[in-house]
mmCIF file of C-alpha atoms in Angstrom:
data_model
loop_
_atom_site.group_PDB
_atom_site.id
_atom_site.type_symbol
_atom_site.label_atom_id
_atom_site.label_comp_id
_atom_site.label_asym_id
_atom_site.label_seq_id
_atom_site.Cartn_x
_atom_site.Cartn_y
_atom_site.Cartn_z
ATOM 1 C CA THR O 1 60.992 45.183 4.083
ATOM 2 C CA ALA O 2 64.058 44.404 2.080
ATOM 3 C CA VAL O 3 66.858 46.417 3.565
ATOM 4 C CA THR O 4 69.947 46.022 1.454
ATOM 5 C CA LEU O 5 72.886 47.231 3.500
ATOM 6 C CA GLY O 6 75.852 47.828 1.355
ATOM 7 C CA LEU O 7 73.746 48.335 -1.733
ATOM 8 C CA PRO O 8 72.072 51.765 -2.002
ATOM 9 C CA PHE O 9 68.616 50.546 -3.059
ATOM 10 C CA PRO O 10 65.717 52.613 -1.657
ATOM 11 C CA LEU O 11 62.829 50.901 0.012
ATOM 12 C CA ALA O 12 59.596 50.734 -2.020
ATOM 13 C CA ASN O 13 56.240 52.075 -0.740
ATOM 14 C CA LEU O 14 57.681 53.164 2.588
ATOM 15 C CA SER O 15 55.885 55.569 4.843
ATOM 16 C CA SER O 16 57.852 58.795 5.470
ATOM 17 C CA THR O 17 57.298 58.620 9.226
ATOM 18 C CA CYS O 18 57.856 55.830 11.732
ATOM 19 C CA THR O 19 55.316 55.045 14.480
ATOM 20 C CA CYS O 20 57.858 56.652 16.885
ATOM 21 C CA GLY O 21 57.382 59.986 14.929
ATOM 22 C CA ALA O 22 60.860 60.014 13.378
ATOM 23 C CA ALA O 23 61.470 60.474 9.672
ATOM 24 C CA ILE O 24 62.313 57.263 7.787
ATOM 25 C CA ASP O 25 65.268 57.527 5.508
ATOM 26 C CA ALA O 26 64.989 56.030 1.973
ATOM 27 C CA LEU O 27 67.334 53.107 2.810
ATOM 28 C CA GLY O 28 65.485 52.110 5.961
ATOM 29 C CA ASP O 29 68.406 52.538 8.369
ATOM 30 C CA HIS O 30 65.988 53.954 10.979
ATOM 31 C CA PHE O 31 64.540 50.435 11.543
ATOM 32 C CA PHE O 32 67.789 49.253 12.975
ATOM 33 C CA LEU O 33 67.917 51.976 15.630
ATOM 34 C CA CYS O 34 64.264 52.569 16.585
ATOM 35 C CA HIS O 35 62.829 51.137 19.818
ATOM 36 C CA GLN O 36 59.419 50.768 18.153
ATOM 37 C CA ALA O 37 60.738 48.971 15.069
ATOM 38 C CA THR O 38 61.233 45.688 16.906
ATOM 39 C CA ALA O 39 58.947 43.827 14.504
ATOM 40 C CA GLU O 40 61.211 44.823 11.598
ATOM 41 C CA ARG O 41 64.285 43.429 13.321
ATOM 42 C CA VAL O 42 62.487 40.202 14.348
ATOM 43 C CA PHE O 43 61.287 39.775 10.724
ATOM 44 C CA LYS O 44 64.861 40.225 9.430
ATOM 45 C CA HIS O 45 66.190 37.866 12.122
ATOM 46 C CA ASN O 46 63.671 35.112 11.255
ATOM 47 C CA THR O 47 64.253 35.556 7.504
ATOM 48 C CA LEU O 48 67.994 35.130 7.995
ATOM 49 C CA LEU O 49 67.389 32.167 10.287
ATOM 50 C CA ASP O 50 65.314 30.525 7.565
ATOM 51 C CA VAL O 51 68.028 31.219 4.958
ATOM 52 C CA PHE O 52 70.759 29.596 7.089
ATOM 53 C CA LYS O 53 68.509 26.567 7.815
ATOM 54 C CA SER O 54 67.841 26.134 4.087
ATOM 55 C CA ILE O 55 71.572 26.411 3.205
ATOM 56 C CA LEU O 56 72.469 23.814 5.798
ATOM 57 C CA ALA O 57 69.648 21.462 4.731
ATOM 58 C CA GLU O 58 70.685 21.880 1.087
ATOM 59 C CA VAL O 59 74.144 20.579 1.808
ATOM 60 C CA GLY O 60 72.804 17.678 3.947
ATOM 61 C CA ILE O 61 73.416 19.053 7.424
ATOM 62 C CA PRO O 62 70.532 18.497 9.817
ATOM 63 C CA VAL O 63 69.822 21.646 11.818
ATOM 64 C CA VAL O 64 67.613 22.427 14.814
ATOM 65 C CA ALA O 65 66.359 25.982 15.269
ATOM 66 C CA GLU O 66 65.632 27.734 18.604
ATOM 67 C CA VAL O 67 67.147 24.823 20.539
ATOM 68 C CA PRO O 68 66.915 25.160 24.366
ATOM 69 C CA LEU O 69 70.404 25.231 25.899
ATOM 70 C CA ARG O 70 69.287 22.907 28.695
ATOM 71 C CA SER O 71 68.412 20.211 26.144
ATOM 72 C CA LEU O 72 72.141 20.284 25.171
ATOM 73 C CA GLY O 73 73.288 20.006 28.770
ATOM 74 C CA ILE O 74 74.250 23.717 28.855
ATOM 75 C CA THR O 75 73.315 25.942 31.764
ATOM 76 C CA PRO O 76 72.021 29.306 30.435
ATOM 77 C CA PRO O 77 74.040 32.320 31.536
ATOM 78 C CA ASP O 78 71.074 34.148 33.107
ATOM 79 C CA SER O 79 67.275 34.180 33.383
ATOM 80 C CA ASP O 80 66.709 36.241 30.186
ATOM 81 C CA PRO O 81 64.476 34.162 27.908
ATOM 82 C CA ASN O 82 66.658 35.130 24.940
ATOM 83 C CA SER O 83 69.629 33.570 26.716
ATOM 84 C CA GLN O 84 67.858 30.266 27.146
ATOM 85 C CA ARG O 85 68.177 29.087 23.586
ATOM 86 C CA MET O 86 70.391 29.266 20.530
ATOM 87 C CA ASP O 87 69.091 30.094 17.048
ATOM 88 C CA LEU O 88 70.753 27.175 15.356
ATOM 89 C CA PHE O 89 72.331 23.901 16.434
ATOM 90 C CA PHE O 90 73.932 21.546 13.883
ATOM 91 C CA THR O 91 76.683 18.912 13.766
ATOM 92 C CA VAL O 92 79.591 18.911 11.309
ATOM 93 C CA ASP O 93 82.098 16.002 11.425
ATOM 94 C CA GLY O 94 80.781 14.953 14.842
ATOM 95 C CA GLU O 95 81.175 18.428 16.364
ATOM 96 C CA GLY O 96 78.157 20.281 17.619
ATOM 97 C CA ILE O 97 77.947 23.885 16.576
ATOM 98 C CA LEU O 98 75.803 26.626 18.156
ATOM 99 C CA ALA O 99 74.972 29.728 16.080
ATOM 100 C CA ASP O 100 73.221 32.964 16.891
ATOM 101 C CA VAL O 101 71.641 35.235 14.311
ATOM 102 C CA THR O 102 71.829 38.934 15.356
ATOM 103 C CA VAL O 103 70.461 41.781 13.225
ATOM 104 C CA ARG O 104 72.062 45.142 13.900
ATOM 105 C CA HIS O 105 73.195 48.163 11.975
ATOM 106 C CA PRO O 106 76.866 47.993 10.946
ATOM 107 C CA CYS O 107 77.338 51.689 11.593
ATOM 108 C CA ARG O 108 75.168 52.206 14.721
ATOM 109 C CA PRO O 109 75.767 55.716 16.064
ATOM 110 C CA ASP O 110 77.654 55.564 19.355
ATOM 111 C CA ASN O 111 74.886 57.595 21.098
ATOM 112 C CA SER O 112 72.107 55.208 20.163
ATOM 113 C CA THR O 113 70.779 52.524 22.441
ATOM 114 C CA PRO O 114 72.024 49.076 21.487
ATOM 115 C CA HIS O 115 69.297 46.416 21.028
ATOM 116 C CA HIS O 116 71.560 43.438 21.519
ATOM 117 C CA ARG O 117 73.520 42.011 24.391
ATOM 118 C CA SER O 118 77.281 41.992 24.241
#
């Protein structure tokens, strides 16, 4: 699904109802908030991750994806598997850079449940 936040393009061939039973708006904002739309967020995350890897590779910067923190000598903050690795690790001018890709709605209603850690 191509969700184009900031550009009011409706989604093509979209069902009118989510598997959770809620109505799906034409722009697909529901997928950012729904507990059952995890696959949509993961797909968007992985697509963005691939784009960033391609950009870095295009400018000659080697990048490693889903790098375990322990392999970099970093102790993870907790036992959550998502805290055990970073999405991207690359080096620029001898300095290692860790990057995380997070997909979230820019205008998430305050009463909705966040799907990311602070």
